[in-house]
CSV table of C-alpha atoms and ligand atoms in Angstrom, one decimal:
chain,number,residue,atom,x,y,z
A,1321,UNK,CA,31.9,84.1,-58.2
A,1322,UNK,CA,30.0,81.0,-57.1
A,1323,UNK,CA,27.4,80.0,-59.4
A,1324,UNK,CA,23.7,81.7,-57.7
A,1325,UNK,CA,21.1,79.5,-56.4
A,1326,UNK,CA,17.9,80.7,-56.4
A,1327,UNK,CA,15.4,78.4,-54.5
A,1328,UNK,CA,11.5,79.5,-54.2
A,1329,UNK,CA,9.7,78.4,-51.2
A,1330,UNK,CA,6.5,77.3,-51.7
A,1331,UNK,CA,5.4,76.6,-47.5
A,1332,UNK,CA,1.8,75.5,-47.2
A,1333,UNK,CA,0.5,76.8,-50.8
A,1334,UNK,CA,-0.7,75.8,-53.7
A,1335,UNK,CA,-2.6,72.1,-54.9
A,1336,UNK,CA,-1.1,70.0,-57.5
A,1337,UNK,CA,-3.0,72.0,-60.3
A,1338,UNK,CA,-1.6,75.5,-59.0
A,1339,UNK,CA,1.4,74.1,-58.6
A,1340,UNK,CA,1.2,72.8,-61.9
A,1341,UNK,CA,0.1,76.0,-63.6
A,1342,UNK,CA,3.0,78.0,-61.8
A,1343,UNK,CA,5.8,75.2,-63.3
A,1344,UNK,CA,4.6,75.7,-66.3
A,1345,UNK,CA,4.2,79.3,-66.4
A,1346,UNK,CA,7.8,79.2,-64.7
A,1347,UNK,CA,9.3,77.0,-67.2
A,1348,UNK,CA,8.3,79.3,-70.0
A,1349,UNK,CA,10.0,82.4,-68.2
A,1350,UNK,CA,13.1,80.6,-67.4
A,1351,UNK,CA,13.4,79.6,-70.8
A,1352,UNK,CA,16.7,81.7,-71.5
A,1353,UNK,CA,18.4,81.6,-68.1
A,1354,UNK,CA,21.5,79.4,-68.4
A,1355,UNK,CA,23.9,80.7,-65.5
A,1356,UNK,CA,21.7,80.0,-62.3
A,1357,UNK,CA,20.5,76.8,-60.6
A,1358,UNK,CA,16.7,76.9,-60.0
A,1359,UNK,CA,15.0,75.3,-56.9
A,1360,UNK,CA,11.4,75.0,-56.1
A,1361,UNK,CA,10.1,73.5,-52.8
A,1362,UNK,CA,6.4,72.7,-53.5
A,1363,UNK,CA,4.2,71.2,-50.5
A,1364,UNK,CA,5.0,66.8,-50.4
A,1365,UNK,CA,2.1,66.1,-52.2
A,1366,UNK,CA,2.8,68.1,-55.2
A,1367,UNK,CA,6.5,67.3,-55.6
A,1368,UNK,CA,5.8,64.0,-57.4
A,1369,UNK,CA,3.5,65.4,-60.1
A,1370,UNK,CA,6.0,68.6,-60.4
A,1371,UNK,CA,8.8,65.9,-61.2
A,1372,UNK,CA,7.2,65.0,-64.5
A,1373,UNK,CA,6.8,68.9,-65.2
A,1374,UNK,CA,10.2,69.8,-64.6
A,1375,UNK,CA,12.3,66.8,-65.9
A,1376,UNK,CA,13.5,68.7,-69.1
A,1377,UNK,CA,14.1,72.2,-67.5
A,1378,UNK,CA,16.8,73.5,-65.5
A,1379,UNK,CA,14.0,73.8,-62.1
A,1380,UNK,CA,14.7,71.4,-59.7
A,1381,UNK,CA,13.3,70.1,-56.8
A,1382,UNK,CA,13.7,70.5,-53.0
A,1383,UNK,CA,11.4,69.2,-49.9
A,1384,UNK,CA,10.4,71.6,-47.5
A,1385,UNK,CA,11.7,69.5,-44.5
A,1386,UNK,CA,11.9,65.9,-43.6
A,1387,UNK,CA,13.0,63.6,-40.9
A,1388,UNK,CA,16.1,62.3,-39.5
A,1389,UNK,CA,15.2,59.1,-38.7
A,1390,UNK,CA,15.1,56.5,-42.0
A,1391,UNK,CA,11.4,54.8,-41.9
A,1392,UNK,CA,9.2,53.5,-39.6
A,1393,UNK,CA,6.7,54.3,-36.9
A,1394,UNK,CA,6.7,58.2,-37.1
A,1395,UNK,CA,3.4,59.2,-38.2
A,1396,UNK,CA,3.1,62.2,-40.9
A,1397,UNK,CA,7.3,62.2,-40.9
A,1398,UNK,CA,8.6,62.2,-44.7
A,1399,UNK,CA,11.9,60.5,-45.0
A,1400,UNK,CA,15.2,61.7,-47.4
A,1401,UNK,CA,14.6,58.4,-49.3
A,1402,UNK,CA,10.9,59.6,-49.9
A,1403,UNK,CA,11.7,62.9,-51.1
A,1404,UNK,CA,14.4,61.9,-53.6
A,1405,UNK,CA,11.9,59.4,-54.9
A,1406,UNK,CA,9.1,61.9,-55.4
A,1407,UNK,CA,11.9,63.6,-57.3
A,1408,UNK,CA,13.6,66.0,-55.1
A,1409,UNK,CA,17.8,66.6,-54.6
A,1410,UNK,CA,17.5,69.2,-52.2
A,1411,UNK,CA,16.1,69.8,-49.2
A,1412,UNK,CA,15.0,72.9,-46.8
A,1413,UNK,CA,15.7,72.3,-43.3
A,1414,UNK,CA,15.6,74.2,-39.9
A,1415,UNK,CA,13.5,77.4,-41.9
A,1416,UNK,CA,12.7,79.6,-38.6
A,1417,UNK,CA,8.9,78.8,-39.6
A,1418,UNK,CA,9.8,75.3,-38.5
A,1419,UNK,CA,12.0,75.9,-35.4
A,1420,UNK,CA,9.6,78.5,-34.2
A,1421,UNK,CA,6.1,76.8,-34.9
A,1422,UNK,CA,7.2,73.2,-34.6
A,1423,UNK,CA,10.1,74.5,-31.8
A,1424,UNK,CA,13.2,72.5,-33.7
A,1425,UNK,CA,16.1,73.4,-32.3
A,1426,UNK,CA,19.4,73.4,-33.5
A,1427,UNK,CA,20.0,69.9,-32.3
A,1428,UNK,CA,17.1,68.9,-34.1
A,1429,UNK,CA,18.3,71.1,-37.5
A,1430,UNK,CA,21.8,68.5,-37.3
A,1431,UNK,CA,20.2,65.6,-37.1
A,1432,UNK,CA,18.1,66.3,-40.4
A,1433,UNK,CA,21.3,67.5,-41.9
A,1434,UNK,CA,23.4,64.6,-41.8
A,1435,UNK,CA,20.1,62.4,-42.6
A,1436,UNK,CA,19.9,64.6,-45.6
A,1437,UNK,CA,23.7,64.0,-46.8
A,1438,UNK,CA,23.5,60.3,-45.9
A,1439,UNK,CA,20.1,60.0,-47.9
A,1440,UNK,CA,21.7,61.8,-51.0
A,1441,UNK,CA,19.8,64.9,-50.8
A,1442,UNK,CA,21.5,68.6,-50.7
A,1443,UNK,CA,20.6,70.6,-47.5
A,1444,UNK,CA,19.3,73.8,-47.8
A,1445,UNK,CA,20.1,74.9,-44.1
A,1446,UNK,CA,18.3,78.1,-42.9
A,1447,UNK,CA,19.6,80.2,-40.2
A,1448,UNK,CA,19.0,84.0,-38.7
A,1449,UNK,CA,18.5,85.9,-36.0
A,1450,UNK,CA,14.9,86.9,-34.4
A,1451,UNK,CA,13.9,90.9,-33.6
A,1452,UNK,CA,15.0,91.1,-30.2
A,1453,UNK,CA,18.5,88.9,-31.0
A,1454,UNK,CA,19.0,91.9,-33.5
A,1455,UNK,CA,18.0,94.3,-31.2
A,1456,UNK,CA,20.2,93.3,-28.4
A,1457,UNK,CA,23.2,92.9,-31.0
A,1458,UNK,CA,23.4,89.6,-30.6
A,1459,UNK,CA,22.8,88.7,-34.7
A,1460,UNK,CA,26.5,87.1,-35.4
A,1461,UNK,CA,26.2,85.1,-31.8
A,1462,UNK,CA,23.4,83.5,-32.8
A,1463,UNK,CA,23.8,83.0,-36.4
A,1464,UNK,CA,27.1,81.3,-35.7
A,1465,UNK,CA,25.7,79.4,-32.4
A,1466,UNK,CA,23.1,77.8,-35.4
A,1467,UNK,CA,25.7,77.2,-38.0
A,1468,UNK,CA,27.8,75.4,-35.6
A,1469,UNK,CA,25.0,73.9,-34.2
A,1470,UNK,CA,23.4,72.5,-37.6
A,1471,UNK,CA,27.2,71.2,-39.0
A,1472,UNK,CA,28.5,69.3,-35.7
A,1473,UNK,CA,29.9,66.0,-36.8
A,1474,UNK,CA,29.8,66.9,-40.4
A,1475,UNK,CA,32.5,65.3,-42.5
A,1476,UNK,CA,35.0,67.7,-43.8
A,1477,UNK,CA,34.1,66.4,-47.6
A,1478,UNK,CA,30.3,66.8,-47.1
A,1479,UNK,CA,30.7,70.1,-47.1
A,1480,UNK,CA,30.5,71.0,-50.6
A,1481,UNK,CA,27.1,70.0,-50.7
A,1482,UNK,CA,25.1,72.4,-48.3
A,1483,UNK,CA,24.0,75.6,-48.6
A,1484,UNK,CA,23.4,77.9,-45.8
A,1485,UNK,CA,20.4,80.0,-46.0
A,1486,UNK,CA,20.9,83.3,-43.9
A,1487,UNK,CA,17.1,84.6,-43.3
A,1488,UNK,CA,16.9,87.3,-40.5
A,1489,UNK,CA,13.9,86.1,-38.7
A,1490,UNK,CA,12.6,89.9,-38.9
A,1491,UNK,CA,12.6,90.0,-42.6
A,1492,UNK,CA,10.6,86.8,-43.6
A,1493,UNK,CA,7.4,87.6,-44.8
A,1494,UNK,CA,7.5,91.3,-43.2
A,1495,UNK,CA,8.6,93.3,-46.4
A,1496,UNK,CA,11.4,94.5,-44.4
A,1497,UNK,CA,14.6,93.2,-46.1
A,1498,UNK,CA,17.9,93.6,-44.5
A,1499,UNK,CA,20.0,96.5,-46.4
A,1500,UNK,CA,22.5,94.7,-48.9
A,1501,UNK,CA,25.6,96.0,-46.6
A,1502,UNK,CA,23.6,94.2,-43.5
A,1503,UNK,CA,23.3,91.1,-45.2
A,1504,UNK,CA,26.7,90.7,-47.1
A,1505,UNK,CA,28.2,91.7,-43.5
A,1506,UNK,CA,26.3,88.2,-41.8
A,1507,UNK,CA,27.2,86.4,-44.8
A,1508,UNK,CA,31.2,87.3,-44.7
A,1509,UNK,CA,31.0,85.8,-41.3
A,1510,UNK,CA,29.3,82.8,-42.2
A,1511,UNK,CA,31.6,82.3,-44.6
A,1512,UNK,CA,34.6,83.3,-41.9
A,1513,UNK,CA,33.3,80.3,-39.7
A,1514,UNK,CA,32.8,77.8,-42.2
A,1515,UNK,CA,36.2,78.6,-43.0
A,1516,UNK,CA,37.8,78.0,-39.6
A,1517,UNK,CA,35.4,74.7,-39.3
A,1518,UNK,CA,35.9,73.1,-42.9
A,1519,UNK,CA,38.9,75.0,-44.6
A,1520,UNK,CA,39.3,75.8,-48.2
A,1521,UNK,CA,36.7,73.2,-49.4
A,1522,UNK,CA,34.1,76.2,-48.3
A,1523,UNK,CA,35.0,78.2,-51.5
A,1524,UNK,CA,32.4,76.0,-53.0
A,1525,UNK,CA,29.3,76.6,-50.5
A,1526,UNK,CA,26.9,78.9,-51.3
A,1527,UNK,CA,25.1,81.5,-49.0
A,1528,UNK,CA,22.3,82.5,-50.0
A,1529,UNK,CA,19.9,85.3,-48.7
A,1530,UNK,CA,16.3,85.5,-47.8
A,1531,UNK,CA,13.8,87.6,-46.0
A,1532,UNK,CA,11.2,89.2,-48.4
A,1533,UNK,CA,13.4,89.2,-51.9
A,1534,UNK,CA,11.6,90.6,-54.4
A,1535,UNK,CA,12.1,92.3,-57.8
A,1536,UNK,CA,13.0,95.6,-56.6
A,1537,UNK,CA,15.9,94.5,-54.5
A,1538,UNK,CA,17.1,91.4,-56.4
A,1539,UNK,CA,19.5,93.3,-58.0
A,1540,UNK,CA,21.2,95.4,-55.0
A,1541,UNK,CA,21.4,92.0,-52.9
A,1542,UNK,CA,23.2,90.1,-55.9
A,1543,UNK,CA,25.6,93.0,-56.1
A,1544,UNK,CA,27.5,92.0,-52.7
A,1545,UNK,CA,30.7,89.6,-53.3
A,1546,UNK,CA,29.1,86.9,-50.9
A,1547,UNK,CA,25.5,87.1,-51.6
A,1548,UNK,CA,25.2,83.4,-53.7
A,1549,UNK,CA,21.7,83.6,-54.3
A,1550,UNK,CA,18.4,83.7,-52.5
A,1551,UNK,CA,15.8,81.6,-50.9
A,1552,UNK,CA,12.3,83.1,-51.7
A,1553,UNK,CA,9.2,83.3,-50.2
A,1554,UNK,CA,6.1,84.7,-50.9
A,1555,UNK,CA,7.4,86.2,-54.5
A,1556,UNK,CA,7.9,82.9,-55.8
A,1557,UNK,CA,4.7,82.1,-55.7
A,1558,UNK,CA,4.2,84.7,-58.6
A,1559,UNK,CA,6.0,82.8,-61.9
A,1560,UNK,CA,6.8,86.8,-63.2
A,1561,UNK,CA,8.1,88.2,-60.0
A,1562,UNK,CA,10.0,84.7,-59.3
A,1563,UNK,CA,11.3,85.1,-63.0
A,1564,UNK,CA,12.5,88.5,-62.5
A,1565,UNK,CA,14.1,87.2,-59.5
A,1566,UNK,CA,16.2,84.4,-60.9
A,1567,UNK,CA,17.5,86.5,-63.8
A,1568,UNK,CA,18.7,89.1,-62.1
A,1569,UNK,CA,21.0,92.2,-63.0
A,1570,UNK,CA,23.8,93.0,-60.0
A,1571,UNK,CA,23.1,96.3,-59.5
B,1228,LIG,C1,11.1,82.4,-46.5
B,1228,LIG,O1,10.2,81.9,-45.9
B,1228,LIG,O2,12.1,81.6,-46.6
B,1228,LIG,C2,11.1,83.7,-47.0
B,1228,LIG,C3,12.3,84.3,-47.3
B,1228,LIG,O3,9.9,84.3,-47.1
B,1228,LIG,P1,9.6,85.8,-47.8
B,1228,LIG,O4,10.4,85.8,-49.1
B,1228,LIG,O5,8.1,85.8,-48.1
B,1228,LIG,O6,10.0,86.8,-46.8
């Protein structure tokens, strides 16, 4: 079994002094979890102040998105150098927020990737299928048309550094979660493809779920063989329910 990762995303909440009372508050809780690594993905301007409050814990940082192109004239972009400044080594990138709202397409989700690698940050890459693409069976098409999509020109090595988020477009923020079986079932073939595209280096990579994770089903998800971990929403905005989250008990 892989080592989990369990990443919280913060999106558009909290100021630095939330933030900061949730670190701490989370830092507390965490105190005995040894087996996990621990992500947070604050908003930009908290990440440098959340630095300081995470230095000695096992929480590290992520950004929630950045840009592919290195510096320059790109008003309100945020470059991988930037974030792993402000203290970040990972990064969120192509979450369906941002290729539905800021309309990033798969294209754009690659670019940021290999920007990501190149900069030294770990990409957290987020793919899933919306309603109607699950309605119309078409989840696997399109969950493999984005994987393919976000890895083109990726070098066989780099691999080992990404994770792949599946989030079912359907689940994220809804309280509908996809049934264990549902998920592990999208995860086996990720895994599948990222085997036929990369070989046996892919042992390493992580797939982690998310789409409304919370306490109650932490367990039951971390039960499946290829369920690595989770990328959380709206519960890890709560440092208890977050907690709970991280040290879960496979069911
Ligand atoms: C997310 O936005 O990545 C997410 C999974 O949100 P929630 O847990 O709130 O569904």
């Amino acid at each position: 079994m892989l080592k989990p990762l369990m990443a919280g995303n913060w999106k558009m909440n909290t100021t630095i002094r939330t933030g900061a009372d949730l670190v701490l508050k989370l830092r507390d809780l965490l105190k005995g979890v040894e087996d996990v690594d621990i992500v947070i993905a604050p908003p930009f301007t908290s990440i440098y102040h959340l630095s300081h409050l995470v230095a000695d814990s096992r929480i590290k940082l992520a950004g929630q998105n950045m840009s592919w192109e290195k510096n320059g004239a790109y008003t309100g972009e945020v470059s991988a150098e930037m974030l792993l400044d402000a203290g970040c080594r990972h990064v969120i990138i192509g979450h369906s927020e941002r290729r539905e709202y800021f309309k990033e397409s798969d294209s754009d989700v690659n670019k940021k990737t290999l920007a990501a690698l190149r900069g030294g940050l770990r990409p957290i890459i987020c793919v899933g299928e919306r309603l109607e693409e699950k309605e119309s069976g078409n989840t696997l098409q399109t969950v493999k048309r984005q994987v393919t999509g976000a890895l083109d020109k990726l070098r066989p090595g780099a691999v080992k550094e990404i994770t792949i988020a599946y989030e079912p477009v359907w689940a994220i923020g809804t309280g509908k979660v996809a049934s264990p079986q549902e998920a592990e079932e999208v995860h086996i073939a990720i895994r599948e493809l990222l085997f036929e595209m990369f070989g046996p280096d892919v042992k390493d990579v992580r797939i982690i779920y998310g789409g409304s994770v919370k306490p109650d089903n932490i367990d039951s998800l971390m039960a499946q063989p290829n369920i690595d971990g989770a990328l959380v929403g709206g519960a890890s905005l709560k440092a208890e329910d977050f907690a709970r989250i991280v040290g879960f008990k496979p069911a």
